[in-house]
PDB file of C-alpha atoms and ligand atoms in Angstrom:
ATOM      1  CA  UNK A  11     -19.154   1.307 -23.968  1.00 69.00           C
ATOM      2  CA  UNK A  12     -18.273  -0.115 -20.597  1.00 77.00           C
ATOM      3  CA  UNK A  13     -15.888  -3.062 -20.548  1.00 93.00           C
ATOM      4  CA  UNK A  14     -16.421  -5.998 -18.236  1.00 96.00           C
ATOM      5  CA  UNK A  15     -14.332  -8.834 -16.873  1.00 94.00           C
ATOM      6  CA  UNK A  16     -16.090 -12.042 -15.842  1.00 93.00           C
ATOM      7  CA  UNK A  17     -14.415 -14.488 -13.535  1.00 89.00           C
ATOM      8  CA  UNK A  18     -15.129 -17.212 -11.013  1.00 88.00           C
ATOM      9  CA  UNK A  19     -14.017 -16.895  -7.392  1.00 83.00           C
ATOM     10  CA  UNK A  20     -11.253 -19.362  -6.526  1.00 77.00           C
ATOM     11  CA  UNK A  21     -13.681 -21.810  -4.859  1.00 78.00           C
ATOM     12  CA  UNK A  22     -15.766 -21.603  -8.074  1.00 83.00           C
ATOM     13  CA  UNK A  23     -18.837 -20.786  -6.014  1.00 84.00           C
ATOM     14  CA  UNK A  24     -19.528 -17.391  -7.492  1.00 85.00           C
ATOM     15  CA  UNK A  25     -19.273 -15.764 -10.898  1.00 92.00           C
ATOM     16  CA  UNK A  26     -18.369 -12.126 -10.677  1.00 92.00           C
ATOM     17  CA  UNK A  27     -18.353  -9.289 -13.186  1.00 95.00           C
ATOM     18  CA  UNK A  28     -15.908  -6.434 -12.796  1.00 97.00           C
ATOM     19  CA  UNK A  29     -16.619  -3.144 -14.461  1.00 97.00           C
ATOM     20  CA  UNK A  30     -13.300  -2.210 -15.989  1.00 97.00           C
ATOM     21  CA  UNK A  31     -14.394   1.418 -16.221  1.00 97.00           C
ATOM     22  CA  UNK A  32     -14.575   1.830 -12.477  1.00 97.00           C
ATOM     23  CA  UNK A  33     -11.434   0.172 -11.242  1.00 98.00           C
ATOM     24  CA  UNK A  34     -10.231   1.997  -8.092  1.00 98.00           C
ATOM     25  CA  UNK A  35      -7.467   4.444  -8.877  1.00 98.00           C
ATOM     26  CA  UNK A  36      -5.627   3.896  -5.625  1.00 99.00           C
ATOM     27  CA  UNK A  37      -5.606   0.692  -3.567  1.00 99.00           C
ATOM     28  CA  UNK A  38      -4.000   0.551  -0.128  1.00 99.00           C
ATOM     29  CA  UNK A  39      -3.171  -2.800   1.433  1.00 99.00           C
ATOM     30  CA  UNK A  40      -2.387  -3.641   5.042  1.00 99.00           C
ATOM     31  CA  UNK A  41      -0.684  -6.969   4.476  1.00 98.00           C
ATOM     32  CA  UNK A  42      -1.277  -8.882   7.686  1.00 98.00           C
ATOM     33  CA  UNK A  43      -1.184 -12.434   8.971  1.00 98.00           C
ATOM     34  CA  UNK A  44       2.202 -13.679   7.735  1.00 98.00           C
ATOM     35  CA  UNK A  45       3.096 -14.867  11.217  1.00 98.00           C
ATOM     36  CA  UNK A  46      -0.207 -16.666  11.788  1.00 98.00           C
ATOM     37  CA  UNK A  47      -0.019 -18.271   8.363  1.00 98.00           C
ATOM     38  CA  UNK A  48       3.384 -19.710   9.245  1.00 98.00           C
ATOM     39  CA  UNK A  49       2.324 -20.770  12.724  1.00 98.00           C
ATOM     40  CA  UNK A  50      -0.642 -22.694  11.354  1.00 98.00           C
ATOM     41  CA  UNK A  51       1.788 -24.650   9.204  1.00 98.00           C
ATOM     42  CA  UNK A  52       4.259 -25.217  12.022  1.00 98.00           C
ATOM     43  CA  UNK A  53       6.788 -22.958  10.310  1.00 98.00           C
ATOM     44  CA  UNK A  54       8.861 -20.051  11.640  1.00 98.00           C
ATOM     45  CA  UNK A  55       7.426 -16.547  11.185  1.00 98.00           C
ATOM     46  CA  UNK A  56      10.138 -15.823   8.635  1.00 98.00           C
ATOM     47  CA  UNK A  57       8.583 -18.432   6.323  1.00 98.00           C
ATOM     48  CA  UNK A  58       5.366 -16.444   6.450  1.00 98.00           C
ATOM     49  CA  UNK A  59       7.132 -13.247   5.491  1.00 98.00           C
ATOM     50  CA  UNK A  60       8.846 -15.056   2.631  1.00 98.00           C
ATOM     51  CA  UNK A  61       5.542 -16.405   1.362  1.00 98.00           C
ATOM     52  CA  UNK A  62       4.076 -12.928   1.732  1.00 98.00           C
ATOM     53  CA  UNK A  63       6.582 -11.578  -0.775  1.00 98.00           C
ATOM     54  CA  UNK A  64       5.146 -13.930  -3.417  1.00 98.00           C
ATOM     55  CA  UNK A  65       1.740 -12.388  -2.810  1.00 98.00           C
ATOM     56  CA  UNK A  66       3.148  -8.906  -3.334  1.00 98.00           C
ATOM     57  CA  UNK A  67       4.458 -10.030  -6.709  1.00 97.00           C
ATOM     58  CA  UNK A  68       1.075 -11.443  -7.747  1.00 98.00           C
ATOM     59  CA  UNK A  69      -0.918  -8.445  -6.519  1.00 98.00           C
ATOM     60  CA  UNK A  70       1.347  -5.915  -8.213  1.00 98.00           C
ATOM     61  CA  UNK A  71       0.992  -7.700 -11.563  1.00 98.00           C
ATOM     62  CA  UNK A  72      -2.772  -7.933 -11.169  1.00 98.00           C
ATOM     63  CA  UNK A  73      -3.144  -4.263 -10.236  1.00 98.00           C
ATOM     64  CA  UNK A  74      -1.117  -3.333 -13.269  1.00 97.00           C
ATOM     65  CA  UNK A  75      -3.215  -5.574 -15.527  1.00 97.00           C
ATOM     66  CA  UNK A  76      -6.470  -4.159 -14.172  1.00 97.00           C
ATOM     67  CA  UNK A  77      -5.362  -0.566 -14.674  1.00 97.00           C
ATOM     68  CA  UNK A  78      -4.975   0.504 -11.044  1.00 98.00           C
ATOM     69  CA  UNK A  79      -2.891   3.700 -10.975  1.00 98.00           C
ATOM     70  CA  UNK A  80      -1.559   3.621  -7.404  1.00 99.00           C
ATOM     71  CA  UNK A  81      -0.879   0.641  -5.174  1.00 99.00           C
ATOM     72  CA  UNK A  82       0.299   1.327  -1.638  1.00 99.00           C
ATOM     73  CA  UNK A  83       1.467  -1.573   0.501  1.00 98.00           C
ATOM     74  CA  UNK A  84       2.158  -1.363   4.217  1.00 98.00           C
ATOM     75  CA  UNK A  85       5.464  -3.185   4.463  1.00 98.00           C
ATOM     76  CA  UNK A  86       6.876  -1.987   7.785  1.00 98.00           C
ATOM     77  CA  UNK A  87       5.243   0.289  10.309  1.00 98.00           C
ATOM     78  CA  UNK A  88       6.962   2.737  12.633  1.00 98.00           C
ATOM     79  CA  UNK A  89       5.784   0.420  15.423  1.00 98.00           C
ATOM     80  CA  UNK A  90       7.227  -2.761  13.886  1.00 98.00           C
ATOM     81  CA  UNK A  91      10.618  -1.939  15.448  1.00 98.00           C
ATOM     82  CA  UNK A  92       9.120  -3.436  18.605  1.00 98.00           C
ATOM     83  CA  UNK A  93       9.483  -6.907  17.084  1.00 98.00           C
ATOM     84  CA  UNK A  94      12.435  -9.196  17.884  1.00 98.00           C
ATOM     85  CA  UNK A  95      15.623  -8.041  16.196  1.00 98.00           C
ATOM     86  CA  UNK A  96      15.834 -11.231  14.143  1.00 98.00           C
ATOM     87  CA  UNK A  97      12.421 -10.674  12.661  1.00 98.00           C
ATOM     88  CA  UNK A  98      13.179  -7.042  11.821  1.00 98.00           C
ATOM     89  CA  UNK A  99      16.372  -8.181  10.085  1.00 98.00           C
ATOM     90  CA  UNK A 100      14.475 -10.822   8.129  1.00 98.00           C
ATOM     91  CA  UNK A 101      11.960  -8.233   6.927  1.00 98.00           C
ATOM     92  CA  UNK A 102      14.710  -5.845   5.847  1.00 98.00           C
ATOM     93  CA  UNK A 103      16.656  -8.505   4.000  1.00 97.00           C
ATOM     94  CA  UNK A 104      13.532  -9.809   2.272  1.00 98.00           C
ATOM     95  CA  UNK A 105      12.953  -6.308   0.984  1.00 97.00           C
ATOM     96  CA  UNK A 106      16.452  -6.109  -0.436  1.00 97.00           C
ATOM     97  CA  UNK A 107      16.107  -9.559  -2.029  1.00 98.00           C
ATOM     98  CA  UNK A 108      12.736  -8.640  -3.466  1.00 97.00           C
ATOM     99  CA  UNK A 109      14.074  -5.504  -5.118  1.00 97.00           C
ATOM    100  CA  UNK A 110      17.151  -7.278  -6.470  1.00 97.00           C
ATOM    101  CA  UNK A 111      15.061 -10.038  -7.943  1.00 97.00           C
ATOM    102  CA  UNK A 112      12.106  -8.046  -9.236  1.00 97.00           C
ATOM    103  CA  UNK A 113      13.431  -4.641 -10.186  1.00 98.00           C
ATOM    104  CA  UNK A 114      14.096  -5.397 -13.859  1.00 98.00           C
ATOM    105  CA  UNK A 115      10.654  -6.884 -14.356  1.00 97.00           C
ATOM    106  CA  UNK A 116       9.015  -4.010 -12.428  1.00 98.00           C
ATOM    107  CA  UNK A 117      10.914  -1.512 -14.535  1.00 98.00           C
ATOM    108  CA  UNK A 118       9.910  -3.299 -17.745  1.00 98.00           C
ATOM    109  CA  UNK A 119       6.290  -3.001 -16.686  1.00 98.00           C
ATOM    110  CA  UNK A 120       6.813   0.783 -16.409  1.00 98.00           C
ATOM    111  CA  UNK A 121       6.049   0.774 -12.687  1.00 98.00           C
ATOM    112  CA  UNK A 122       7.303   3.714 -10.615  1.00 98.00           C
ATOM    113  CA  UNK A 123       8.609   2.739  -7.179  1.00 98.00           C
ATOM    114  CA  UNK A 124       8.100   5.232  -4.369  1.00 98.00           C
ATOM    115  CA  UNK A 125       8.276   5.007  -0.605  1.00 98.00           C
ATOM    116  CA  UNK A 126       6.240   6.486   2.194  1.00 98.00           C
ATOM    117  CA  UNK A 127       7.967   6.826   5.540  1.00 98.00           C
ATOM    118  CA  UNK A 128      11.236   7.754   7.172  1.00 97.00           C
ATOM    119  CA  UNK A 129      13.957   5.785   5.437  1.00 97.00           C
ATOM    120  CA  UNK A 130      16.759   7.301   7.499  1.00 96.00           C
ATOM    121  CA  UNK A 131      16.294   4.721  10.261  1.00 95.00           C
ATOM    122  CA  UNK A 132      16.664   1.733   7.923  1.00 97.00           C
ATOM    123  CA  UNK A 133      19.896  -0.240   7.470  1.00 95.00           C
ATOM    124  CA  UNK A 134      22.243   1.407   4.982  1.00 96.00           C
ATOM    125  CA  UNK A 135      22.099  -1.429   2.469  1.00 94.00           C
ATOM    126  CA  UNK A 136      18.329  -1.284   2.437  1.00 96.00           C
ATOM    127  CA  UNK A 137      18.298   2.444   1.853  1.00 98.00           C
ATOM    128  CA  UNK A 138      20.745   2.109  -1.023  1.00 97.00           C
ATOM    129  CA  UNK A 139      18.734  -0.624  -2.717  1.00 97.00           C
ATOM    130  CA  UNK A 140      15.535   1.379  -2.366  1.00 98.00           C
ATOM    131  CA  UNK A 141      17.035   4.634  -3.531  1.00 98.00           C
ATOM    132  CA  UNK A 142      18.485   2.860  -6.585  1.00 98.00           C
ATOM    133  CA  UNK A 143      15.095   1.319  -7.358  1.00 98.00           C
ATOM    134  CA  UNK A 144      13.366   4.701  -7.058  1.00 98.00           C
ATOM    135  CA  UNK A 145      15.973   6.369  -9.218  1.00 98.00           C
ATOM    136  CA  UNK A 146      15.796   3.685 -11.897  1.00 98.00           C
ATOM    137  CA  UNK A 147      12.003   3.816 -12.169  1.00 98.00           C
ATOM    138  CA  UNK A 148      11.375   7.504 -11.568  1.00 98.00           C
ATOM    139  CA  UNK A 149      10.621   8.411 -15.202  1.00 98.00           C
ATOM    140  CA  UNK A 150       8.301   5.475 -15.797  1.00 98.00           C
ATOM    141  CA  UNK A 151       4.740   6.272 -16.708  1.00 97.00           C
ATOM    142  CA  UNK A 152       2.842   3.266 -15.330  1.00 97.00           C
ATOM    143  CA  UNK A 153       1.441   2.275 -11.982  1.00 98.00           C
ATOM    144  CA  UNK A 154       2.880   4.020  -8.933  1.00 98.00           C
ATOM    145  CA  UNK A 155       3.941   1.397  -6.415  1.00 98.00           C
ATOM    146  CA  UNK A 156       4.230   2.968  -2.971  1.00 98.00           C
ATOM    147  CA  UNK A 157       6.044   0.947  -0.362  1.00 98.00           C
ATOM    148  CA  UNK A 158       5.219   2.216   3.120  1.00 98.00           C
ATOM    149  CA  UNK A 159       8.409   1.563   5.023  1.00 98.00           C
ATOM    150  CA  UNK A 160       9.035   2.697   8.546  1.00 98.00           C
ATOM    151  CA  UNK A 161       5.772   4.490   7.962  1.00 98.00           C
ATOM    152  CA  UNK A 162       3.459   5.761  10.653  1.00 98.00           C
ATOM    153  CA  UNK A 163       0.542   8.043   9.908  1.00 98.00           C
ATOM    154  CA  UNK A 164       0.996  10.157  12.995  1.00 98.00           C
ATOM    155  CA  UNK A 165       4.710  10.533  12.290  1.00 98.00           C
ATOM    156  CA  UNK A 166       3.842  11.565   8.755  1.00 98.00           C
ATOM    157  CA  UNK A 167       1.571  14.329  10.004  1.00 98.00           C
ATOM    158  CA  UNK A 168       4.158  15.625  12.492  1.00 98.00           C
ATOM    159  CA  UNK A 169       6.807  15.515   9.765  1.00 98.00           C
ATOM    160  CA  UNK A 170       4.494  17.521   7.495  1.00 98.00           C
ATOM    161  CA  UNK A 171       3.746  20.075  10.208  1.00 98.00           C
ATOM    162  CA  UNK A 172       7.453  20.658  10.792  1.00 98.00           C
ATOM    163  CA  UNK A 173       8.179  21.168   7.096  1.00 98.00           C
ATOM    164  CA  UNK A 174       5.216  23.477   6.724  1.00 98.00           C
ATOM    165  CA  UNK A 175       6.264  25.428   9.807  1.00 98.00           C
ATOM    166  CA  UNK A 176       9.660  26.061   8.222  1.00 98.00           C
ATOM    167  CA  UNK A 177       8.024  27.327   5.042  1.00 98.00           C
ATOM    168  CA  UNK A 178       5.806  29.651   7.066  1.00 98.00           C
ATOM    169  CA  UNK A 179       8.815  30.932   8.973  1.00 98.00           C
ATOM    170  CA  UNK A 180      10.725  31.636   5.773  1.00 98.00           C
ATOM    171  CA  UNK A 181       7.702  33.379   4.257  1.00 98.00           C
ATOM    172  CA  UNK A 182       7.224  30.793   1.484  1.00 98.00           C
ATOM    173  CA  UNK A 183       3.723  30.049   2.775  1.00 98.00           C
ATOM    174  CA  UNK A 184       1.444  32.493   4.567  1.00 98.00           C
ATOM    175  CA  UNK A 185      -0.495  31.287   7.588  1.00 97.00           C
ATOM    176  CA  UNK A 186      -3.808  32.381   6.097  1.00 98.00           C
ATOM    177  CA  UNK A 187      -3.094  30.345   2.956  1.00 98.00           C
ATOM    178  CA  UNK A 188      -2.896  27.056   4.828  1.00 98.00           C
ATOM    179  CA  UNK A 189      -5.732  24.738   3.920  1.00 98.00           C
ATOM    180  CA  UNK A 190      -6.174  21.030   3.303  1.00 98.00           C
ATOM    181  CA  UNK A 191      -4.724  21.207  -0.193  1.00 98.00           C
ATOM    182  CA  UNK A 192      -1.593  23.056   0.931  1.00 98.00           C
ATOM    183  CA  UNK A 193      -1.138  20.757   3.904  1.00 98.00           C
ATOM    184  CA  UNK A 194      -1.368  17.638   1.742  1.00 98.00           C
ATOM    185  CA  UNK A 195       1.602  18.804  -0.265  1.00 98.00           C
ATOM    186  CA  UNK A 196       3.715  18.152   2.816  1.00 98.00           C
ATOM    187  CA  UNK A 197       2.635  14.541   3.233  1.00 98.00           C
ATOM    188  CA  UNK A 198       4.536  11.607   1.737  1.00 98.00           C
ATOM    189  CA  UNK A 199       1.581  11.132  -0.609  1.00 98.00           C
ATOM    190  CA  UNK A 200       1.802  14.661  -2.069  1.00 98.00           C
ATOM    191  CA  UNK A 201       0.225  14.803  -5.495  1.00 98.00           C
ATOM    192  CA  UNK A 202      -1.446  11.399  -5.210  1.00 98.00           C
ATOM    193  CA  UNK A 203      -5.169  10.686  -4.947  1.00 98.00           C
ATOM    194  CA  UNK A 204      -6.450   9.285  -1.647  1.00 98.00           C
ATOM    195  CA  UNK A 205      -6.880   5.521  -1.520  1.00 98.00           C
ATOM    196  CA  UNK A 206     -10.312   4.520  -2.810  1.00 98.00           C
ATOM    197  CA  UNK A 207     -10.161   1.229  -0.986  1.00 98.00           C
ATOM    198  CA  UNK A 208      -8.064  -0.091   1.881  1.00 98.00           C
ATOM    199  CA  UNK A 209      -7.756  -3.850   2.165  1.00 99.00           C
ATOM    200  CA  UNK A 210      -6.637  -5.592   5.343  1.00 98.00           C
ATOM    201  CA  UNK A 211      -6.044  -9.301   5.554  1.00 98.00           C
ATOM    202  CA  UNK A 212      -5.967 -11.771   8.472  1.00 98.00           C
ATOM    203  CA  UNK A 213      -9.241 -10.751  10.132  1.00 98.00           C
ATOM    204  CA  UNK A 214      -7.926  -7.681  11.949  1.00 98.00           C
ATOM    205  CA  UNK A 215     -10.081  -4.621  11.479  1.00 98.00           C
ATOM    206  CA  UNK A 216      -7.977  -1.594  12.289  1.00 98.00           C
ATOM    207  CA  UNK A 217      -5.712   0.893  10.540  1.00 98.00           C
ATOM    208  CA  UNK A 218      -2.617   0.391  12.714  1.00 98.00           C
ATOM    209  CA  UNK A 219      -1.429   3.897  11.826  1.00 98.00           C
ATOM    210  CA  UNK A 220      -1.793   3.419   8.033  1.00 98.00           C
ATOM    211  CA  UNK A 221      -2.694   6.565   6.075  1.00 98.00           C
ATOM    212  CA  UNK A 222      -4.987   8.170   8.685  1.00 98.00           C
ATOM    213  CA  UNK A 223      -5.173  11.507   6.853  1.00 98.00           C
ATOM    214  CA  UNK A 224      -5.681   9.961   3.416  1.00 98.00           C
ATOM    215  CA  UNK A 225      -8.236   7.314   4.413  1.00 98.00           C
ATOM    216  CA  UNK A 226     -11.008   9.550   5.721  1.00 98.00           C
ATOM    217  CA  UNK A 227     -13.279   8.576   2.816  1.00 98.00           C
ATOM    218  CA  UNK A 228     -11.709   5.279   1.782  1.00 98.00           C
ATOM    219  CA  UNK A 229     -13.818   2.162   1.574  1.00 98.00           C
ATOM    220  CA  UNK A 230     -12.540  -0.562   3.890  1.00 98.00           C
ATOM    221  CA  UNK A 231     -12.456  -4.210   2.909  1.00 98.00           C
ATOM    222  CA  UNK A 232     -11.512  -6.907   5.366  1.00 98.00           C
ATOM    223  CA  UNK A 233     -10.896 -10.604   4.868  1.00 98.00           C
ATOM    224  CA  UNK A 234      -9.952 -13.442   7.213  1.00 98.00           C
ATOM    225  CA  UNK A 235      -7.472 -14.709   4.622  1.00 98.00           C
ATOM    226  CA  UNK A 236      -3.857 -14.346   5.725  1.00 98.00           C
ATOM    227  CA  UNK A 237      -1.620 -12.365   3.397  1.00 98.00           C
ATOM    228  CA  UNK A 238       0.335 -15.331   1.982  1.00 98.00           C
ATOM    229  CA  UNK A 239      -2.975 -16.904   0.894  1.00 98.00           C
ATOM    230  CA  UNK A 240      -4.296 -13.723  -0.731  1.00 98.00           C
ATOM    231  CA  UNK A 241      -4.535 -14.288  -4.489  1.00 96.00           C
ATOM    232  CA  UNK A 242      -5.482 -12.217  -7.488  1.00 96.00           C
ATOM    233  CA  UNK A 243      -9.041 -13.542  -7.230  1.00 94.00           C
ATOM    234  CA  UNK A 244      -9.264 -12.168  -3.710  1.00 96.00           C
ATOM    235  CA  UNK A 245      -8.206  -8.793  -5.036  1.00 97.00           C
ATOM    236  CA  UNK A 246     -10.815  -8.958  -7.776  1.00 97.00           C
ATOM    237  CA  UNK A 247     -13.478  -9.824  -5.220  1.00 95.00           C
ATOM    238  CA  UNK A 248     -12.450  -6.815  -3.127  1.00 97.00           C
ATOM    239  CA  UNK A 249     -12.703  -4.578  -6.181  1.00 98.00           C
ATOM    240  CA  UNK A 250     -16.073  -6.091  -7.051  1.00 97.00           C
ATOM    241  CA  UNK A 251     -17.392  -5.316  -3.575  1.00 97.00           C
ATOM    242  CA  UNK A 252     -15.963  -1.815  -3.851  1.00 98.00           C
ATOM    243  CA  UNK A 253     -17.834  -1.300  -7.117  1.00 98.00           C
ATOM    244  CA  UNK A 254     -21.054  -2.241  -5.395  1.00 97.00           C
ATOM    245  CA  UNK A 255     -20.772   0.294  -2.616  1.00 97.00           C
ATOM    246  CA  UNK A 256     -22.208   3.767  -2.683  1.00 96.00           C
ATOM    247  CA  UNK A 257     -19.695   6.478  -1.865  1.00 96.00           C
ATOM    248  CA  UNK A 258     -21.413   9.631  -0.758  1.00 96.00           C
ATOM    249  CA  UNK A 259     -18.614  11.777   0.684  1.00 96.00           C
ATOM    250  CA  UNK A 260     -21.098  13.347   3.041  1.00 96.00           C
ATOM    251  CA  UNK A 261     -23.601  14.230   0.334  1.00 97.00           C
ATOM    252  CA  UNK A 262     -26.841  12.596  -0.745  1.00 94.00           C
ATOM    253  CA  UNK A 263     -27.427  10.374  -3.734  1.00 85.00           C
TER     254      UNK A 263
HETATM  255  C1  IPE B 313       2.347  -8.832   8.352  1.00 62.81           C
HETATM  256  O1  IPE B 313       2.274 -10.028   9.023  1.00 62.81           O
HETATM  257  C2  IPE B 313       3.755  -8.444   7.993  1.00 62.81           C
HETATM  258  C3  IPE B 313       4.255  -7.249   8.679  1.00 62.81           C
HETATM  259  C4  IPE B 313       3.658  -6.594   9.640  1.00 62.81           C
HETATM  260  C5  IPE B 313       5.546  -6.769   8.255  1.00 62.81           C
HETATM  261  P1  IPE B 313       2.516 -10.140  10.578  1.00 62.81           P
HETATM  262  O2  IPE B 313       3.980 -10.387  10.811  1.00 62.81           O
HETATM  263  O3  IPE B 313       1.971  -8.980  11.300  1.00 62.81           O
HETATM  264  O4  IPE B 313       1.708 -11.453  10.916  1.00 62.81           O
HETATM  265  P2  IPE B 313       0.825 -11.736  12.216  1.00 62.81           P
HETATM  266  O5  IPE B 313      -0.108 -10.590  12.379  1.00 62.81           O
HETATM  267  O6  IPE B 313       1.776 -11.847  13.363  1.00 62.81           O
HETATM  268  O7  IPE B 313       0.144 -13.018  11.916  1.00 62.81           O
HETATM  269  C1  IPE B 314       0.372  -3.511  10.470  1.00 62.81           C
HETATM  270  O1  IPE B 314       0.401  -4.823  10.902  1.00 62.81           O
HETATM  271  C2  IPE B 314       1.714  -3.143   9.879  1.00 62.81           C
HETATM  272  C3  IPE B 314       2.026  -3.739   8.594  1.00 62.81           C
HETATM  273  C4  IPE B 314       1.227  -4.494   7.899  1.00 62.81           C
HETATM  274  C5  IPE B 314       3.328  -3.425   8.069  1.00 62.81           C
HETATM  275  P1  IPE B 314       0.766  -5.205  12.401  1.00 62.81           P
HETATM  276  O2  IPE B 314       0.644  -6.687  12.487  1.00 62.81           O
HETATM  277  O3  IPE B 314       2.061  -4.617  12.772  1.00 62.81           O
HETATM  278  O4  IPE B 314      -0.387  -4.463  13.218  1.00 62.81           O
HETATM  279  P2  IPE B 314      -0.991  -4.707  14.649  1.00 62.81           P
HETATM  280  O5  IPE B 314       0.146  -4.705  15.617  1.00 62.81           O
HETATM  281  O6  IPE B 314      -1.669  -6.047  14.619  1.00 62.81           O
HETATM  282  O7  IPE B 314      -1.966  -3.596  14.853  1.00 62.81           O
HETATM  283 MG1   MG B 315       0.211  -8.565  12.179  1.00 62.81          MG
END
């Protein structure tokens, strides 16, 4: 028998029923609007990023409670290096602080931490903290928490092509064997299902280089809410809308 979860939206205007049997397996989130959130409050952008970390905490717990299997957050894009040095440093140090503060709890919840992206360009301290977190949680059996860090979808594809090329050269893979399934094994998301839904906050409606290969059949969900104001109810509403869409994958119903 299907299980349901009833709840009211945060403004109490709507009662919503989630079908717990069709919770998306993989949710991708483009966390956007930290800077605008801060600006609207007359605060520095760093305050927005700080507040955004609290949202990550809340969303991770909620995804775990709802039974989501993979949560991928876009934390730092390969294009975000264009930002002022101070801001980049703030983002990196917030990541380190977040891991230091949350790792034990995350581990207790059986979450597996993974990263998507090229970590080699990150500050050494950051890399160490992340590698330790991945190592500590690698045998956990719960939700897979992917942090996209210095991630760019086009870079990911080039990176995959180069690795695949090497395997073709060495004879490990034959050219005629290459298909979508083989190719996907060379992406950062190897072995993971594609995101069922991609959420972007702050009113922007674009991918900004987030999971272009994996999102070809994802449902997109946009909200004007800035990331620091995104709450678990907003996530539930996104999932509710997702459950009321018809995914056809090119076929007919
Ligand atoms: C998202 O918020 C955080 C990151 C990209 C790391 P922004 O910093 O992009 O906030 P806006 O878009 O300037 O408001
Ligand atoms: C996308 O947000 C990157 C992350 C959320 C990490 P941006 O704020 O960098 O994207 P654009 O520049 O508005 O496309
Ligand atoms: Mg932005």
